mmCIF file of C-alpha atoms in Angstrom:
data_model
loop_
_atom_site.group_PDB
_atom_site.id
_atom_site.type_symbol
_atom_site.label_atom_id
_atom_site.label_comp_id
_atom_site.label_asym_id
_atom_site.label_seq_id
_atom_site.Cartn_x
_atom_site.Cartn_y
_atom_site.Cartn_z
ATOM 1 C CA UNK A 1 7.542 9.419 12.550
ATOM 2 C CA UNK A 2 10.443 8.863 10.074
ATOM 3 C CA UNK A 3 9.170 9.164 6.777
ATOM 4 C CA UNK A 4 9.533 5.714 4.827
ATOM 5 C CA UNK A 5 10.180 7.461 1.078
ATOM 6 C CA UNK A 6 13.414 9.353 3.120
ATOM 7 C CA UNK A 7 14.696 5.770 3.885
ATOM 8 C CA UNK A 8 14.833 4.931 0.324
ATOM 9 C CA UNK A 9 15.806 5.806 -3.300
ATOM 10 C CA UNK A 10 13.768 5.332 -6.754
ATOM 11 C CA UNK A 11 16.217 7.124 -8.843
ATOM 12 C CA UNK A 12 15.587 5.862 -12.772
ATOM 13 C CA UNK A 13 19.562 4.402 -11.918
ATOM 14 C CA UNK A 14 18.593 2.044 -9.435
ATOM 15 C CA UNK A 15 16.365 0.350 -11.940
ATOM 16 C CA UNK A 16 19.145 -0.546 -14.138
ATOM 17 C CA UNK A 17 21.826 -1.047 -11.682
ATOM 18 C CA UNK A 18 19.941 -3.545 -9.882
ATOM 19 C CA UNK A 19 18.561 -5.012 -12.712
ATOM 20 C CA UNK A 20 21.774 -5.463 -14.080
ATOM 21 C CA UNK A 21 23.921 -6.798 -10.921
ATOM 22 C CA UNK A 22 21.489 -9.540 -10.920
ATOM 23 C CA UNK A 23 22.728 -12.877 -10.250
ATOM 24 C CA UNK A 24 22.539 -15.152 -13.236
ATOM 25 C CA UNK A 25 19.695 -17.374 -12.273
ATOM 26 C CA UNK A 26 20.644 -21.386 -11.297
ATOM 27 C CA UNK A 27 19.069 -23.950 -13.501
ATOM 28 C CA UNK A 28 16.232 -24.125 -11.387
ATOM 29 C CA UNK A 29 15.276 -20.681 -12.257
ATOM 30 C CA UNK A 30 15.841 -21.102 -15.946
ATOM 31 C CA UNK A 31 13.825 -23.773 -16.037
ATOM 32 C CA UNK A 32 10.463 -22.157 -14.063
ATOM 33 C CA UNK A 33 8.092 -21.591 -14.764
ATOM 34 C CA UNK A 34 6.402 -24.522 -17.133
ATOM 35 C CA UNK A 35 2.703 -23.004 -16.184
ATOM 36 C CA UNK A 36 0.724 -19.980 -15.387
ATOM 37 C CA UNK A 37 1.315 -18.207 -12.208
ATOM 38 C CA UNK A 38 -1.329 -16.648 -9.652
ATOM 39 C CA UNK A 39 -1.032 -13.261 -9.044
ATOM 40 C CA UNK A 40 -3.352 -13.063 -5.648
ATOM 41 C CA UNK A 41 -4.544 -8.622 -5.228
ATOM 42 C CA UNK A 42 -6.341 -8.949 -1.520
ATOM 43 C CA UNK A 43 -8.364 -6.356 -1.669
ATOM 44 C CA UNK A 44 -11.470 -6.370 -4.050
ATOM 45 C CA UNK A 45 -11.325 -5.053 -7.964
ATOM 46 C CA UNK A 46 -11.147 -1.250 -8.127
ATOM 47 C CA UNK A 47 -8.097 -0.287 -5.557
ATOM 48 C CA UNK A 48 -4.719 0.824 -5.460
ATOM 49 C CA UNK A 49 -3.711 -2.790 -5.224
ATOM 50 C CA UNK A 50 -5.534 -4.375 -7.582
ATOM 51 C CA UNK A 51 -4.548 -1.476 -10.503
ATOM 52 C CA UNK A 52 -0.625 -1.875 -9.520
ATOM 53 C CA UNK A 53 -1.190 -5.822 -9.685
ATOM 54 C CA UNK A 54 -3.239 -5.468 -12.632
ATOM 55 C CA UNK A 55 -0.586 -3.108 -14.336
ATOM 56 C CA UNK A 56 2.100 -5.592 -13.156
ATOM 57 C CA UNK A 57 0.380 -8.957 -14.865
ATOM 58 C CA UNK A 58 0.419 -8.744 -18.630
ATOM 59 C CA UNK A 59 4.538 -7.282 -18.873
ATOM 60 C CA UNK A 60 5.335 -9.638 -16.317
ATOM 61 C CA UNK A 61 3.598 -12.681 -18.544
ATOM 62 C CA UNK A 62 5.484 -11.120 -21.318
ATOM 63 C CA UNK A 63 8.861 -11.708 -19.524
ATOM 64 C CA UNK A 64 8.116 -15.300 -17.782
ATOM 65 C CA UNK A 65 6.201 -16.582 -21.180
ATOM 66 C CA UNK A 66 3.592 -18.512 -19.318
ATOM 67 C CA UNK A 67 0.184 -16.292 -18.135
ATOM 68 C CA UNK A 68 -0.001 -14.600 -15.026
ATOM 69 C CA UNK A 69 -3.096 -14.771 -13.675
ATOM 70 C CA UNK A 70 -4.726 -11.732 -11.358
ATOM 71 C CA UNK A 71 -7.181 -13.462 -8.487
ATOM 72 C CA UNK A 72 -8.983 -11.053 -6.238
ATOM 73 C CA UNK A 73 -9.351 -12.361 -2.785
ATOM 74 C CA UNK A 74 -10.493 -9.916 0.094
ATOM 75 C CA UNK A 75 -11.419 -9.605 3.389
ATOM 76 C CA UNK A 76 -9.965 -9.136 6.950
ATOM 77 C CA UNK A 77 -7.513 -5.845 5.814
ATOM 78 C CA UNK A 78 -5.988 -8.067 3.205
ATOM 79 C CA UNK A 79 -5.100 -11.008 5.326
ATOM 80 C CA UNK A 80 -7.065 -13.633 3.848
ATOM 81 C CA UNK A 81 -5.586 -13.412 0.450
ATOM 82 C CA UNK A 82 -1.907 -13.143 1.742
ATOM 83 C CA UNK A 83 -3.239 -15.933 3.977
ATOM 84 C CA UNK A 84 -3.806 -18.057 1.063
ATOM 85 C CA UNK A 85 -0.226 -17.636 -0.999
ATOM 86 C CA UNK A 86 1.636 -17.937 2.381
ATOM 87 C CA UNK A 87 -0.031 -21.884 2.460
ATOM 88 C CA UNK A 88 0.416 -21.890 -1.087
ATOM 89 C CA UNK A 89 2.966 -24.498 -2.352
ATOM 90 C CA UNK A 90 6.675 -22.963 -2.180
ATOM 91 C CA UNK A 91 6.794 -23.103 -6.301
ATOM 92 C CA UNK A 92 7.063 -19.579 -7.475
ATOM 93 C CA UNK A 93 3.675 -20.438 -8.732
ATOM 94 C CA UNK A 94 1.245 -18.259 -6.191
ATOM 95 C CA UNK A 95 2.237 -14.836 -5.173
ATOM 96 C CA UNK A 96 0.734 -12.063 -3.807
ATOM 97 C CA UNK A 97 0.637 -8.153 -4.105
ATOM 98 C CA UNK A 98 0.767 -6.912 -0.318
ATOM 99 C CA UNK A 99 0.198 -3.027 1.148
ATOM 100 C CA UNK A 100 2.118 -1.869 3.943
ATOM 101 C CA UNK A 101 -1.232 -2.386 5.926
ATOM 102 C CA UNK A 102 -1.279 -6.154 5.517
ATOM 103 C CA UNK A 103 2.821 -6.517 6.090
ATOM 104 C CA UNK A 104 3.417 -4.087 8.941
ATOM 105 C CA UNK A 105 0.442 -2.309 10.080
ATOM 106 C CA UNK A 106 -2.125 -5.104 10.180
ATOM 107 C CA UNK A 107 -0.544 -7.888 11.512
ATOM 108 C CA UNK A 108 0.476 -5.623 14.924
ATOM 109 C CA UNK A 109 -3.186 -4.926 15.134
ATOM 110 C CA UNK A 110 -4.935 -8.456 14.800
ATOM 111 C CA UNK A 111 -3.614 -11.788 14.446
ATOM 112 C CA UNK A 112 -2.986 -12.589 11.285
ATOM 113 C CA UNK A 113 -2.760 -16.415 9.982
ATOM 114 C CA UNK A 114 0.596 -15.561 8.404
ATOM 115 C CA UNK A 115 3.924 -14.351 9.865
ATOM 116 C CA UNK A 116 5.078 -11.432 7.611
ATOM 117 C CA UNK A 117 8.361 -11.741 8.164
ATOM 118 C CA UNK A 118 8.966 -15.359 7.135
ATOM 119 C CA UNK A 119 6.934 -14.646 3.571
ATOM 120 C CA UNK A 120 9.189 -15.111 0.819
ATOM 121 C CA UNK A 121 10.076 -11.136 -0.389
ATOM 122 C CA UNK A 122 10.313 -10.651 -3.881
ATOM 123 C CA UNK A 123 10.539 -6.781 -4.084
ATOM 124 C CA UNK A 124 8.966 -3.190 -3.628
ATOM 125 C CA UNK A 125 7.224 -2.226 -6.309
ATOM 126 C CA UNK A 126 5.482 1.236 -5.680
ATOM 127 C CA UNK A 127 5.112 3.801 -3.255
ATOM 128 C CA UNK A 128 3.122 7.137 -2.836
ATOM 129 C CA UNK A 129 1.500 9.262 -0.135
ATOM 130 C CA UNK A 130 -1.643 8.578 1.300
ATOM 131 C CA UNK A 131 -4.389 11.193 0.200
ATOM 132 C CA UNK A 132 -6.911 12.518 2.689
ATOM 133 C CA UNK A 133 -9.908 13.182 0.307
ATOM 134 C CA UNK A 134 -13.449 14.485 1.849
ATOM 135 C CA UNK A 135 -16.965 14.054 1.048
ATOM 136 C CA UNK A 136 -17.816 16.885 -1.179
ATOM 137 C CA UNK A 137 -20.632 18.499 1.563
ATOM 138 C CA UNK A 138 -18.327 18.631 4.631
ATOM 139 C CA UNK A 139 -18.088 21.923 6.085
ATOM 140 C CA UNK A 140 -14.346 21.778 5.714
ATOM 141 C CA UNK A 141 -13.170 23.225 2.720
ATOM 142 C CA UNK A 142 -9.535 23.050 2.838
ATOM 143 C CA UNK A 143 -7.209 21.075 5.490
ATOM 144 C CA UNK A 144 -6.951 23.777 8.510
ATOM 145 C CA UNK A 145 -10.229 23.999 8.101
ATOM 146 C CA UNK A 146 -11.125 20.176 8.912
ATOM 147 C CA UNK A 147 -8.330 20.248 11.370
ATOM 148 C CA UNK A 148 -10.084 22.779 13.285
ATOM 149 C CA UNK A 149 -13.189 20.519 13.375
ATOM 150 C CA UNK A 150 -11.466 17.298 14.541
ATOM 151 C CA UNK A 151 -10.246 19.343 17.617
ATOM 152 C CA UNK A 152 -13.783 21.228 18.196
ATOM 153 C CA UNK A 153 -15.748 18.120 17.831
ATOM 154 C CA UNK A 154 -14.593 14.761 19.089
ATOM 155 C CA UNK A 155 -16.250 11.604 17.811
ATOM 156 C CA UNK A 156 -18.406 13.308 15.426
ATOM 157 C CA UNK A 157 -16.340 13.093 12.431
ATOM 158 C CA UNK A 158 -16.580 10.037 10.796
ATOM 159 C CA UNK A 159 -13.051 8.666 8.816
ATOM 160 C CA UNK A 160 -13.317 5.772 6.619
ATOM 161 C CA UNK A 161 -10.833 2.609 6.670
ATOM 162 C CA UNK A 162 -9.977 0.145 4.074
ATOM 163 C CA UNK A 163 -10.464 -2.672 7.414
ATOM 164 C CA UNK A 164 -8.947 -2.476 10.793
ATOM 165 C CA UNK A 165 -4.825 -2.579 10.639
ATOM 166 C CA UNK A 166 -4.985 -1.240 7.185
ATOM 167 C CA UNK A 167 -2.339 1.415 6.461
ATOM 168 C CA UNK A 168 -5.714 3.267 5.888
ATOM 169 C CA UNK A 169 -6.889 3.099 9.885
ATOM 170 C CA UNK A 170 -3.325 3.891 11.369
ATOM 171 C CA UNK A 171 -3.394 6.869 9.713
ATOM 172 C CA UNK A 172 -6.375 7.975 10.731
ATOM 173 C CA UNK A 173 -5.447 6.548 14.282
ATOM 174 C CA UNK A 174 -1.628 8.406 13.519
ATOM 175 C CA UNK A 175 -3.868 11.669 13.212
ATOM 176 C CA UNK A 176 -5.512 11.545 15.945
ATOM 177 C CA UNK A 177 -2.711 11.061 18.164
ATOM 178 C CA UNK A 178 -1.300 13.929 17.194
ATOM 179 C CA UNK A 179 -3.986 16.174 17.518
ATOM 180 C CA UNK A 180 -4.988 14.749 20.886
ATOM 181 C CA UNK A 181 -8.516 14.481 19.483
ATOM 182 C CA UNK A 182 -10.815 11.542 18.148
ATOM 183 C CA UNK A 183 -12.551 10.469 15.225
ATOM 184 C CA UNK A 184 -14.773 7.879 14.588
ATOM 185 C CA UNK A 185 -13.237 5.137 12.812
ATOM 186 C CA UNK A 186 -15.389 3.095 10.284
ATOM 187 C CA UNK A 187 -13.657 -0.027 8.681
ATOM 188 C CA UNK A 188 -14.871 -1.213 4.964
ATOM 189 C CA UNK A 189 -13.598 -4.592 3.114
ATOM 190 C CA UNK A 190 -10.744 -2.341 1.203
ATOM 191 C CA UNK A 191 -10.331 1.004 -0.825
ATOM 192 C CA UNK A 192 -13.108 0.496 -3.314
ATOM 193 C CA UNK A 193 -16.273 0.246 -1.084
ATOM 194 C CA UNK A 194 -14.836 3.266 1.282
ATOM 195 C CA UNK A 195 -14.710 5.263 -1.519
ATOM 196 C CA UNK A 196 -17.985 4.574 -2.466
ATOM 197 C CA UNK A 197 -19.602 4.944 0.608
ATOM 198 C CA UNK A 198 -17.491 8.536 0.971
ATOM 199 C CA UNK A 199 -19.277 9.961 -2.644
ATOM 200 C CA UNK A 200 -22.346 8.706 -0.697
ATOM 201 C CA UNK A 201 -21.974 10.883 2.765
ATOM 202 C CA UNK A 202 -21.802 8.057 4.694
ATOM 203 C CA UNK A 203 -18.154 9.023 5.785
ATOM 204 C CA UNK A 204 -16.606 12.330 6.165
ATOM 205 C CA UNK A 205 -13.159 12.014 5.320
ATOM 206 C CA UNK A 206 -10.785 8.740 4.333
ATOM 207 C CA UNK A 207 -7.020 8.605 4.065
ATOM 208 C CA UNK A 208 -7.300 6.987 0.559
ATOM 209 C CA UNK A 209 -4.077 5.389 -1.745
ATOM 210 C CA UNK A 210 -3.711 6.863 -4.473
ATOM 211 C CA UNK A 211 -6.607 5.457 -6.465
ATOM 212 C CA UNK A 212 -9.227 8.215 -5.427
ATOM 213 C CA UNK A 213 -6.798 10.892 -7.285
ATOM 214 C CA UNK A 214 -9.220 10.341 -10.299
ATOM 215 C CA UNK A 215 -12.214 11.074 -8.087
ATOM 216 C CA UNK A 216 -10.925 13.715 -6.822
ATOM 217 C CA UNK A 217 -10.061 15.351 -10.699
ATOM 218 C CA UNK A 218 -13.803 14.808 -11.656
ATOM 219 C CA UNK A 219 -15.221 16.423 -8.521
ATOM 220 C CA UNK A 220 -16.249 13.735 -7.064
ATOM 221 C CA UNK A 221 -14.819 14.240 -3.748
ATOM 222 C CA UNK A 222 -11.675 16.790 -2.425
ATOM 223 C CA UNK A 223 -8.280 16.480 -1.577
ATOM 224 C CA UNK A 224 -7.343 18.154 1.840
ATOM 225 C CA UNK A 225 -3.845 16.687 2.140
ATOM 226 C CA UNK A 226 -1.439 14.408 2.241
ATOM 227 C CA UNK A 227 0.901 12.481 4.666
ATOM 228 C CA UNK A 228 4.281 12.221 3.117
ATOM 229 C CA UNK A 229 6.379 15.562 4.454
ATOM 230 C CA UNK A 230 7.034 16.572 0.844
ATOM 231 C CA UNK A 231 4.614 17.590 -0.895
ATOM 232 C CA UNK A 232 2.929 15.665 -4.006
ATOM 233 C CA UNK A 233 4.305 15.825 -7.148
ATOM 234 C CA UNK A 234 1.008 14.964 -8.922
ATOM 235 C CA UNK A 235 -0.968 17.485 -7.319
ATOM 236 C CA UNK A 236 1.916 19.759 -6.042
ATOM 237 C CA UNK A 237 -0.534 22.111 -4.549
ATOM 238 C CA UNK A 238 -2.154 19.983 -2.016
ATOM 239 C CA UNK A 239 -0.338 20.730 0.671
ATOM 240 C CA UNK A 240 0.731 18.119 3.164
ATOM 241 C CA UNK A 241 -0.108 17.337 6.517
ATOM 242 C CA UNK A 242 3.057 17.613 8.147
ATOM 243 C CA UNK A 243 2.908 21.290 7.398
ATOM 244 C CA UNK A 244 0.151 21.653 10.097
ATOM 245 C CA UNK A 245 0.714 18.817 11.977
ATOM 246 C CA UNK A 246 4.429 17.744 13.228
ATOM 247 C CA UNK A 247 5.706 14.420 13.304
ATOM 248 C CA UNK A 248 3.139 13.087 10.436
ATOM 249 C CA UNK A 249 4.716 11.723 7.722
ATOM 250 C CA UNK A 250 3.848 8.150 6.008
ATOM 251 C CA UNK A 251 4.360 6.565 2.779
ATOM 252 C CA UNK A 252 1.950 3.575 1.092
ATOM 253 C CA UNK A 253 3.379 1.117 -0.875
ATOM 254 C CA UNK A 254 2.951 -1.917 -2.492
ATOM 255 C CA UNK A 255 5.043 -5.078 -2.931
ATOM 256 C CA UNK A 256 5.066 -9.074 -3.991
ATOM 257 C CA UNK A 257 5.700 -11.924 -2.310
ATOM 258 C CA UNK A 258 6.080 -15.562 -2.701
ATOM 259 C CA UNK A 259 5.181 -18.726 0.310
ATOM 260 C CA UNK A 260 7.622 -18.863 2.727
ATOM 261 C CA UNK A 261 10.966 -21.074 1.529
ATOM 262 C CA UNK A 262 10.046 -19.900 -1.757
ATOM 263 C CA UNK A 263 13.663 -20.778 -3.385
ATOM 264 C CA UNK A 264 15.598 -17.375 -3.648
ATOM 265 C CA UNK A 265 16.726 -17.979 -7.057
ATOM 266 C CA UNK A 266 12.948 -18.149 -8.375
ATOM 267 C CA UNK A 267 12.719 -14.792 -6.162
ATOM 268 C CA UNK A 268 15.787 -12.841 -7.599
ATOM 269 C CA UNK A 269 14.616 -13.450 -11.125
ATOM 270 C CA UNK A 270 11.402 -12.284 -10.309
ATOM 271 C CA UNK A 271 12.776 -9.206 -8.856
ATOM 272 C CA UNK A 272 14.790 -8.909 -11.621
ATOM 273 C CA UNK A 273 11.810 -9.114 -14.230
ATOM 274 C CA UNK A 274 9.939 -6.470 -12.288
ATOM 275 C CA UNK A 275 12.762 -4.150 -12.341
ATOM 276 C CA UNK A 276 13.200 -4.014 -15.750
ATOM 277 C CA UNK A 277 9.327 -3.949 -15.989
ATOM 278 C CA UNK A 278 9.585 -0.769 -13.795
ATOM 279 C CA UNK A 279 12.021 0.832 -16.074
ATOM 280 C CA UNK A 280 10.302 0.855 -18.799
ATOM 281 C CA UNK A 281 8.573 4.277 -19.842
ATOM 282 C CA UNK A 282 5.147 3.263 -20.429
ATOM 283 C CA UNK A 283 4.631 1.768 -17.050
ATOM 284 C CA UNK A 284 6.016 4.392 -14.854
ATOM 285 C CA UNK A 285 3.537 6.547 -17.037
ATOM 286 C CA UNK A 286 0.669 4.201 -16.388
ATOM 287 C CA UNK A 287 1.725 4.006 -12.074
ATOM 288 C CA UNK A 288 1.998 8.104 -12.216
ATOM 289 C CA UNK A 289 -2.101 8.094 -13.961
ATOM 290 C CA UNK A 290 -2.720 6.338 -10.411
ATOM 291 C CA UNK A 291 -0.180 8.981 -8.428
ATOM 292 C CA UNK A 292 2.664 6.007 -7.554
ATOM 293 C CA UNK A 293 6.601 6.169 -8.287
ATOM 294 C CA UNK A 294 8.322 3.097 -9.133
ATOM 295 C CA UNK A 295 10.261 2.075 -5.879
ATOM 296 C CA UNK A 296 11.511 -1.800 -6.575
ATOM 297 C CA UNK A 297 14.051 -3.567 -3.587
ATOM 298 C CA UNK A 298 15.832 -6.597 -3.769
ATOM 299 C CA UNK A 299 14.479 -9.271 -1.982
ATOM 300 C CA UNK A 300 16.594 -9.047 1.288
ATOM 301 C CA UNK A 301 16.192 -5.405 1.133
ATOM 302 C CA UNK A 302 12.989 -5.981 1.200
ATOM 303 C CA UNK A 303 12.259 -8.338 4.056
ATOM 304 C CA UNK A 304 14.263 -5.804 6.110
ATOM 305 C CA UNK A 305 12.556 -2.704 5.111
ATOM 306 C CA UNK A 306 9.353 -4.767 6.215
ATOM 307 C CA UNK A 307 11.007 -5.391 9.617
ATOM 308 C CA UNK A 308 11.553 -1.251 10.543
ATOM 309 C CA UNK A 309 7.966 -0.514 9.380
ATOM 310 C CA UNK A 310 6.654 -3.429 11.664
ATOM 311 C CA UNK A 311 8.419 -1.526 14.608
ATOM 312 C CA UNK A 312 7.231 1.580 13.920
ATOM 313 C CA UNK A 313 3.742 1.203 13.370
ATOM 314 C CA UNK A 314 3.708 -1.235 16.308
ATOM 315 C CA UNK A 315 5.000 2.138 18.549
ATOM 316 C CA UNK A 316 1.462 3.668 17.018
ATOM 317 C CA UNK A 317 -0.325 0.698 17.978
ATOM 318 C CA UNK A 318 0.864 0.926 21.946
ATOM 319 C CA UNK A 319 0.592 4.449 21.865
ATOM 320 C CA UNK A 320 -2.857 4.778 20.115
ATOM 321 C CA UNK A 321 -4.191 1.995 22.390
ATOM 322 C CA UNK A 322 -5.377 -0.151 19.408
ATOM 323 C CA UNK A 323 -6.563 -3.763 21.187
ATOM 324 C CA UNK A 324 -5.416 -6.386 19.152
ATOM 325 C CA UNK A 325 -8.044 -8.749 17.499
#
């Protein structure tokens, strides 16, 4: 599987080029927004998602000069939040923070309400590997080692999900696959109550975003690997699961969007503000605390990039079996 960071670039000069060869925004763009925006995070408080969105809101108000206002709204993988900006009025007023599990992965699993690829893209804003963290009494101590117990015993080990489509399952689903070997899947309403059920021992392992990288510093749980080919640069010494298993190597990431017919010129300055939000010190310090890079993408770049990962992850999908919902 083609890894999704290779098929990109998030050097510091993209920020500023692309900030810069923005278009000058029409009148209609200088003149939104007159009133707070939305921010929708569909996942509940405590993810990835909802600290990128979170981390995203206040600089964001800064540059717009009306408030931007976070709203958690969860369930079905993410899909009912995205569900609810894609009906939202075509403004610029609602938007949404989206995963690659609710724009390419969950949507070729069940049948979401939305059509990703007619949302209105406003731009990439992170990316980072997934981690596979265990529960702190499983046998395994290190990744061969829990490798060697997915082969030796089949639908015993139990790997949590943030839902069902989430970049979360497919991975887990991706894994098995390629070990010709089976794991029990159990889905959770997002990141947050997975992990919380993995400190527990109520799941053995979870292919986590990068919010359980704190959990894993205060021993709460351990890191076993990740899925990106390279290696980590936060924790440099984990090594990564392409290393022991060929062909395994995925990215998460995180974006915004805007309803469908969303004009583009509200969409392009939006872009534009986050780029220049992304370049700024402080906040690539505050994504690397939660183990992302800065990755933004105009629009149109965007909604294409979107495209390929719906294609490949559909491939897993066929391949892994997965029965639509």
């Amino acid at each position: 599987m083609q890894s999704s960071i290779s098929r990109r670039s998030t050097g510091l000069g993209i920020f500023a080029a692309a900030a810069s060869a923005a278009l000058v925004p029409s009148a209609r763009a200088q003149s939104w927004p007159t009133r707070p925006l939305r921010l929708v995070v569909p996942f509940p408080p405590g993810g990835g998602v909802d600290a990128v969105g979170r981390i995203l809101a206040e600089p964001l108000s800064q540059a717009l000069g009306q408030a931007v206002i976070v709203e958690n709204r969860a369930g079905a993988g993410g899909a009912i939040g995205v569900d609810s900006v894609a009906k939202a009025p075509p403004d610029g007023y609602s938007l949404s923070m989206v995963s690659a599990g609710n724009m390419t992965a969950g949507p070729v699993v069940r049948r979401t309400p939305y059509d990703p690829t007619t949302l209105g893209f406003v731009t990439m804003v992170c990316q980072s590997p997934l981690l596979l963290v265990a529960r702190n009494t499983l046998q395994a101590r290190d990744l061969a080692g829990f490798l060697a117990m997915v082969r030796l015993q089949p639908d015993l080990i139990r790997f949590a999900s943030g839902g069902v489509g989430t970049a979360t399952h497919l991975a887990g689903e991706l894994l098995n696959l390629r070990l010709g070997a089976r794991m029990l899947h159990i889905p959770y309403r997002g990141t947050a109550p997975a992990l919380t059920d993995l400190v527990a021992g109520n799941a053995d392992v979870f292919f986590s975003d990068s919010s359980a990288w704190p959990m894993v510093q205060q021993g709460q749980m351990r890191l076993l690997g990740v899925t990106t080919a390279a290696r980590w640069t936060t924790s440099p010494d984990t090594p990564a699961i392409n290393s022991l298993v060929p062909d395994f190597d995925i990215s998460n990431w995180y974006g915004v969007i805007a309803p469908p017919e969303t004009p583009f010129a509200i969409r392009e300055r939006l872009a534009a503000e986050i780029f220049r939000i992304l370049g700024r010190v402080e906040i690539r310090e505050m994504l690397g605390r939660i183990g992302f890079e800065p990755a933004p993408m105009a629009p149109a770049d965007f909604g294409a990039f979107v495209r390929s990962e719906t294609e490949i992850w559909r491939a897993v999908v066929k391949a892994a079996n997965i029965q639509p919902e």
